[in-house]
């Protein structure tokens, strides 16, 4: 594609702004033409400041613009499926933040529309593009650990989200653990067939009062025999805890936390090092850029993105099974 890819962003909250700023700073072959947000007046000055003059309250002005090649959907989860459908019917290439939706029927309908329209759809599981996790995956694919036996994933936030957010988040498994479900699939190279979830309210009683948990352990059994364990907490006082371990017949791969520096001070009083980077914006800064690079490269090369609509569907299936397991206190098989 000789001309610039013209892009519109729908939803200018924290993640929409991040994507917009990353496009402006890192992609000479992409033009961010328009931004739509239901609170357009609140984001207009920011948009003008990064050089975007087309700011709309009505997202349809982006979808109906014949110059727009691709749409980034960064709005609330309950709008994703409708926006995917409308964008696909308009012939736009689509990047959509996770999750696609909480309703499997809506997801399948949206994916059918994408297939029918013949457009590309990439889902925003940015952790796959983290350089540390990608290197671990490369070593796994090269057979460095042999046959995978066990995967362990630790994902703990530095502080819980506001209760108003928790109410509409879909719950910890569909909001937070969904990234870990995707990572487990990514590392194992297989699909989950059974889920057993435990959960508790250990951080904030208000989270329990709105029907969610803030601490969880999820066991996964994969079709290829791999076993995985994911542990989550909404509050790790030392920062954003993001670690993986892949154990196999020939060895083990670990990815430890990323700190703001690798300076370690050792004295008679003890050993001191920096805490992990504070939260996901800091920890996955490079990954957010690389996932957009993958999306734009797929458009230029006319190939399917490496994180597909199916990759958006499967973690929701696992999350719903985890919810059912927690509620019923038993292992739940994935129904596809």
mmCIF file of C-alpha atoms in Angstrom, residues 94-312:
data_model
loop_
_atom_site.group_PDB
_atom_site.id
_atom_site.type_symbol
_atom_site.label_atom_id
_atom_site.label_comp_id
_atom_site.label_asym_id
_atom_site.label_seq_id
_atom_site.Cartn_x
_atom_site.Cartn_y
_atom_site.Cartn_z
ATOM 1 C CA UNK A 94 -10.863 -3.383 12.469
ATOM 2 C CA UNK A 95 -8.804 -3.322 15.636
ATOM 3 C CA UNK A 96 -10.937 -3.919 18.735
ATOM 4 C CA UNK A 97 -9.982 -3.810 22.387
ATOM 5 C CA UNK A 98 -10.758 -6.814 24.565
ATOM 6 C CA UNK A 99 -13.161 -8.274 25.414
ATOM 7 C CA UNK A 100 -15.282 -8.364 22.269
ATOM 8 C CA UNK A 101 -18.357 -8.807 24.488
ATOM 9 C CA UNK A 102 -19.614 -10.879 27.403
ATOM 10 C CA UNK A 103 -22.330 -12.537 25.263
ATOM 11 C CA UNK A 104 -21.224 -15.438 23.055
ATOM 12 C CA UNK A 105 -24.114 -15.033 20.614
ATOM 13 C CA UNK A 106 -23.218 -11.390 20.036
ATOM 14 C CA UNK A 107 -19.560 -12.291 19.527
ATOM 15 C CA UNK A 108 -20.369 -15.011 17.007
ATOM 16 C CA UNK A 109 -22.691 -12.684 15.107
ATOM 17 C CA UNK A 110 -19.981 -10.029 14.926
ATOM 18 C CA UNK A 111 -17.374 -12.553 13.749
ATOM 19 C CA UNK A 112 -19.736 -13.788 11.043
ATOM 20 C CA UNK A 113 -20.163 -10.231 9.766
ATOM 21 C CA UNK A 114 -16.372 -9.812 9.666
ATOM 22 C CA UNK A 115 -16.022 -13.035 7.694
ATOM 23 C CA UNK A 116 -18.824 -12.070 5.330
ATOM 24 C CA UNK A 117 -17.292 -8.650 4.672
ATOM 25 C CA UNK A 118 -13.804 -10.086 4.131
ATOM 26 C CA UNK A 119 -12.150 -7.499 6.382
ATOM 27 C CA UNK A 120 -9.442 -7.977 8.990
ATOM 28 C CA UNK A 121 -10.108 -8.046 12.721
ATOM 29 C CA UNK A 122 -7.405 -7.894 15.388
ATOM 30 C CA UNK A 123 -8.192 -8.121 19.100
ATOM 31 C CA UNK A 124 -6.153 -6.063 21.583
ATOM 32 C CA UNK A 125 -4.321 -8.716 23.579
ATOM 33 C CA UNK A 126 -1.160 -6.644 23.782
ATOM 34 C CA UNK A 127 0.749 -8.964 26.116
ATOM 35 C CA UNK A 128 1.505 -11.272 23.187
ATOM 36 C CA UNK A 129 3.671 -8.450 21.823
ATOM 37 C CA UNK A 130 5.676 -7.874 24.991
ATOM 38 C CA UNK A 131 9.317 -8.541 24.030
ATOM 39 C CA UNK A 132 9.940 -10.725 27.091
ATOM 40 C CA UNK A 133 6.897 -12.948 26.531
ATOM 41 C CA UNK A 134 7.591 -13.126 22.799
ATOM 42 C CA UNK A 135 11.123 -14.345 23.460
ATOM 43 C CA UNK A 136 9.767 -16.988 25.837
ATOM 44 C CA UNK A 137 7.319 -18.101 23.141
ATOM 45 C CA UNK A 138 10.165 -18.248 20.592
ATOM 46 C CA UNK A 139 12.165 -20.537 22.872
ATOM 47 C CA UNK A 140 9.101 -22.729 23.451
ATOM 48 C CA UNK A 141 8.513 -23.044 19.704
ATOM 49 C CA UNK A 142 12.189 -23.937 19.236
ATOM 50 C CA UNK A 143 11.736 -26.821 21.685
ATOM 51 C CA UNK A 144 14.010 -25.437 24.403
ATOM 52 C CA UNK A 145 11.798 -26.843 27.188
ATOM 53 C CA UNK A 146 10.718 -29.946 25.272
ATOM 54 C CA UNK A 147 7.129 -31.041 25.797
ATOM 55 C CA UNK A 148 5.307 -28.518 27.972
ATOM 56 C CA UNK A 149 3.944 -29.944 31.224
ATOM 57 C CA UNK A 150 2.962 -26.971 33.399
ATOM 58 C CA UNK A 151 2.367 -23.255 32.839
ATOM 59 C CA UNK A 152 2.183 -20.841 35.768
ATOM 60 C CA UNK A 153 0.967 -17.273 35.320
ATOM 61 C CA UNK A 154 0.916 -14.623 38.033
ATOM 62 C CA UNK A 155 -1.017 -11.417 37.342
ATOM 63 C CA UNK A 156 -1.641 -9.004 40.208
ATOM 64 C CA UNK A 157 -2.681 -5.373 39.932
ATOM 65 C CA UNK A 158 -1.171 -2.654 42.140
ATOM 66 C CA UNK A 159 -4.600 -1.474 43.292
ATOM 67 C CA UNK A 160 -8.252 -2.391 42.671
ATOM 68 C CA UNK A 161 -10.334 -0.420 40.174
ATOM 69 C CA UNK A 162 -13.167 1.866 41.304
ATOM 70 C CA UNK A 163 -16.317 0.028 42.375
ATOM 71 C CA UNK A 164 -18.318 1.726 39.628
ATOM 72 C CA UNK A 165 -15.948 0.119 37.130
ATOM 73 C CA UNK A 166 -16.156 -3.288 38.818
ATOM 74 C CA UNK A 167 -19.953 -3.190 38.453
ATOM 75 C CA UNK A 168 -19.760 -3.061 34.658
ATOM 76 C CA UNK A 169 -16.461 -4.905 34.114
ATOM 77 C CA UNK A 170 -17.954 -8.362 33.632
ATOM 78 C CA UNK A 171 -16.125 -9.600 36.717
ATOM 79 C CA UNK A 172 -12.487 -10.429 37.373
ATOM 80 C CA UNK A 173 -12.362 -13.368 34.946
ATOM 81 C CA UNK A 174 -13.643 -11.376 31.951
ATOM 82 C CA UNK A 175 -11.874 -8.141 32.830
ATOM 83 C CA UNK A 176 -8.517 -9.105 34.310
ATOM 84 C CA UNK A 177 -7.872 -12.856 33.968
ATOM 85 C CA UNK A 178 -8.952 -12.729 30.314
ATOM 86 C CA UNK A 179 -5.428 -11.543 29.462
ATOM 87 C CA UNK A 180 -3.987 -14.532 31.313
ATOM 88 C CA UNK A 181 -6.332 -16.941 29.540
ATOM 89 C CA UNK A 182 -5.038 -15.566 26.248
ATOM 90 C CA UNK A 183 -1.428 -15.837 27.401
ATOM 91 C CA UNK A 184 -1.946 -19.439 28.498
ATOM 92 C CA UNK A 185 -3.355 -20.292 25.044
ATOM 93 C CA UNK A 186 -0.497 -18.410 23.383
ATOM 94 C CA UNK A 187 2.204 -20.259 25.335
ATOM 95 C CA UNK A 188 0.620 -23.719 25.253
ATOM 96 C CA UNK A 189 -0.338 -23.733 21.580
ATOM 97 C CA UNK A 190 -3.545 -25.518 22.509
ATOM 98 C CA UNK A 191 -7.134 -24.908 23.575
ATOM 99 C CA UNK A 192 -8.545 -25.184 27.094
ATOM 100 C CA UNK A 193 -10.940 -28.068 27.646
ATOM 101 C CA UNK A 194 -11.599 -27.791 31.420
ATOM 102 C CA UNK A 195 -11.565 -25.007 34.025
ATOM 103 C CA UNK A 196 -11.653 -25.061 37.838
ATOM 104 C CA UNK A 197 -11.752 -21.662 39.530
ATOM 105 C CA UNK A 198 -11.454 -20.576 43.149
ATOM 106 C CA UNK A 199 -12.179 -17.043 44.275
ATOM 107 C CA UNK A 200 -12.316 -14.943 47.436
ATOM 108 C CA UNK A 201 -12.750 -11.377 48.627
ATOM 109 C CA UNK A 202 -9.477 -10.551 50.366
ATOM 110 C CA UNK A 203 -8.811 -6.958 49.289
ATOM 111 C CA UNK A 204 -12.006 -4.887 49.368
ATOM 112 C CA UNK A 205 -15.363 -6.018 50.827
ATOM 113 C CA UNK A 206 -17.124 -3.619 48.428
ATOM 114 C CA UNK A 207 -16.015 -5.807 45.518
ATOM 115 C CA UNK A 208 -17.797 -8.754 47.111
ATOM 116 C CA UNK A 209 -20.887 -6.637 47.710
ATOM 117 C CA UNK A 210 -21.270 -6.082 43.965
ATOM 118 C CA UNK A 211 -20.936 -9.803 43.276
ATOM 119 C CA UNK A 212 -17.284 -10.153 42.284
ATOM 120 C CA UNK A 213 -14.070 -11.525 43.810
ATOM 121 C CA UNK A 214 -10.707 -9.780 44.053
ATOM 122 C CA UNK A 215 -8.460 -12.820 44.575
ATOM 123 C CA UNK A 216 -8.533 -15.914 42.381
ATOM 124 C CA UNK A 217 -6.734 -19.083 41.383
ATOM 125 C CA UNK A 218 -7.753 -20.788 38.139
ATOM 126 C CA UNK A 219 -6.643 -24.253 37.035
ATOM 127 C CA UNK A 220 -6.760 -25.027 33.305
ATOM 128 C CA UNK A 221 -6.510 -28.346 31.483
ATOM 129 C CA UNK A 222 -5.575 -28.130 27.793
ATOM 130 C CA UNK A 223 -6.407 -30.498 24.944
ATOM 131 C CA UNK A 224 -2.715 -31.304 24.464
ATOM 132 C CA UNK A 225 -2.395 -32.346 28.118
ATOM 133 C CA UNK A 226 -0.748 -29.173 29.431
ATOM 134 C CA UNK A 227 -1.823 -28.042 32.888
ATOM 135 C CA UNK A 228 -1.876 -24.343 33.808
ATOM 136 C CA UNK A 229 -2.334 -22.372 37.005
ATOM 137 C CA UNK A 230 -3.222 -18.672 37.041
ATOM 138 C CA UNK A 231 -3.240 -16.596 40.210
ATOM 139 C CA UNK A 232 -4.760 -13.105 40.376
ATOM 140 C CA UNK A 233 -5.083 -10.357 42.928
ATOM 141 C CA UNK A 234 -6.547 -6.896 42.590
ATOM 142 C CA UNK A 235 -3.904 -5.493 44.949
ATOM 143 C CA UNK A 236 -0.194 -6.211 45.149
ATOM 144 C CA UNK A 237 1.308 -3.528 47.391
ATOM 145 C CA UNK A 238 4.702 -3.748 45.653
ATOM 146 C CA UNK A 239 3.399 -2.952 42.148
ATOM 147 C CA UNK A 240 2.231 -4.652 38.963
ATOM 148 C CA UNK A 241 3.189 -8.319 39.279
ATOM 149 C CA UNK A 242 3.463 -10.010 35.869
ATOM 150 C CA UNK A 243 5.350 -13.301 35.790
ATOM 151 C CA UNK A 244 5.200 -16.533 33.830
ATOM 152 C CA UNK A 245 6.857 -19.927 34.095
ATOM 153 C CA UNK A 246 6.753 -22.702 31.506
ATOM 154 C CA UNK A 247 8.015 -26.082 32.693
ATOM 155 C CA UNK A 248 8.627 -28.976 30.316
ATOM 156 C CA UNK A 249 10.374 -32.258 29.745
ATOM 157 C CA UNK A 250 13.665 -30.571 28.797
ATOM 158 C CA UNK A 251 13.741 -27.525 31.036
ATOM 159 C CA UNK A 252 11.984 -24.418 32.297
ATOM 160 C CA UNK A 253 11.510 -20.840 31.082
ATOM 161 C CA UNK A 254 10.729 -17.954 33.432
ATOM 162 C CA UNK A 255 9.848 -14.331 32.751
ATOM 163 C CA UNK A 256 10.270 -12.146 35.810
ATOM 164 C CA UNK A 257 8.887 -8.690 36.535
ATOM 165 C CA UNK A 258 10.186 -5.640 34.704
ATOM 166 C CA UNK A 259 11.466 -2.831 36.940
ATOM 167 C CA UNK A 260 12.242 0.784 36.137
ATOM 168 C CA UNK A 261 15.930 -0.074 36.503
ATOM 169 C CA UNK A 262 18.036 -3.204 36.995
ATOM 170 C CA UNK A 263 20.171 -1.638 39.725
ATOM 171 C CA UNK A 264 20.575 -3.872 42.763
ATOM 172 C CA UNK A 265 22.191 -2.517 45.949
ATOM 173 C CA UNK A 266 23.698 -5.150 48.254
ATOM 174 C CA UNK A 267 24.907 -4.135 51.735
ATOM 175 C CA UNK A 268 25.184 -5.635 55.207
ATOM 176 C CA UNK A 269 21.621 -4.436 55.792
ATOM 177 C CA UNK A 270 20.204 -6.415 52.877
ATOM 178 C CA UNK A 271 19.607 -6.334 49.143
ATOM 179 C CA UNK A 272 17.561 -3.548 47.579
ATOM 180 C CA UNK A 273 16.128 -3.314 44.069
ATOM 181 C CA UNK A 274 13.376 -1.307 42.376
ATOM 182 C CA UNK A 275 9.779 -2.450 42.523
ATOM 183 C CA UNK A 276 8.029 -3.651 39.352
ATOM 184 C CA UNK A 277 6.749 -0.990 36.983
ATOM 185 C CA UNK A 278 3.564 0.427 38.451
ATOM 186 C CA UNK A 279 0.790 -0.636 36.062
ATOM 187 C CA UNK A 280 -0.068 -1.851 32.583
ATOM 188 C CA UNK A 281 0.557 1.405 30.717
ATOM 189 C CA UNK A 282 4.136 1.471 31.984
ATOM 190 C CA UNK A 283 4.763 -2.299 31.892
ATOM 191 C CA UNK A 284 3.432 -2.873 28.389
ATOM 192 C CA UNK A 285 4.416 0.422 26.755
ATOM 193 C CA UNK A 286 6.352 -1.297 23.949
ATOM 194 C CA UNK A 287 3.733 -4.029 23.527
ATOM 195 C CA UNK A 288 1.017 -1.477 22.774
ATOM 196 C CA UNK A 289 3.135 -0.069 19.961
ATOM 197 C CA UNK A 290 4.008 -3.491 18.572
ATOM 198 C CA UNK A 291 0.396 -4.698 18.483
ATOM 199 C CA UNK A 292 -0.491 -1.687 16.328
ATOM 200 C CA UNK A 293 2.510 -2.424 14.121
ATOM 201 C CA UNK A 294 1.134 -5.941 13.627
ATOM 202 C CA UNK A 295 -2.300 -4.553 12.717
ATOM 203 C CA UNK A 296 -0.992 -2.040 10.203
ATOM 204 C CA UNK A 297 1.459 -4.556 8.728
ATOM 205 C CA UNK A 298 -1.401 -7.016 8.206
ATOM 206 C CA UNK A 299 -3.259 -4.360 6.219
ATOM 207 C CA UNK A 300 -0.205 -3.488 4.111
ATOM 208 C CA UNK A 301 0.672 -7.159 3.523
ATOM 209 C CA UNK A 302 -2.966 -8.185 3.058
ATOM 210 C CA UNK A 303 -2.765 -11.037 5.557
ATOM 211 C CA UNK A 304 -4.693 -12.021 8.640
ATOM 212 C CA UNK A 305 -3.538 -10.448 11.934
ATOM 213 C CA UNK A 306 -1.853 -12.847 14.338
ATOM 214 C CA UNK A 307 -4.468 -12.135 17.043
ATOM 215 C CA UNK A 308 -7.755 -13.007 15.365
ATOM 216 C CA UNK A 309 -11.438 -12.879 16.187
ATOM 217 C CA UNK A 310 -11.177 -16.494 17.375
ATOM 218 C CA UNK A 311 -8.466 -15.349 19.775
ATOM 219 C CA UNK A 312 -11.017 -12.866 21.092
#
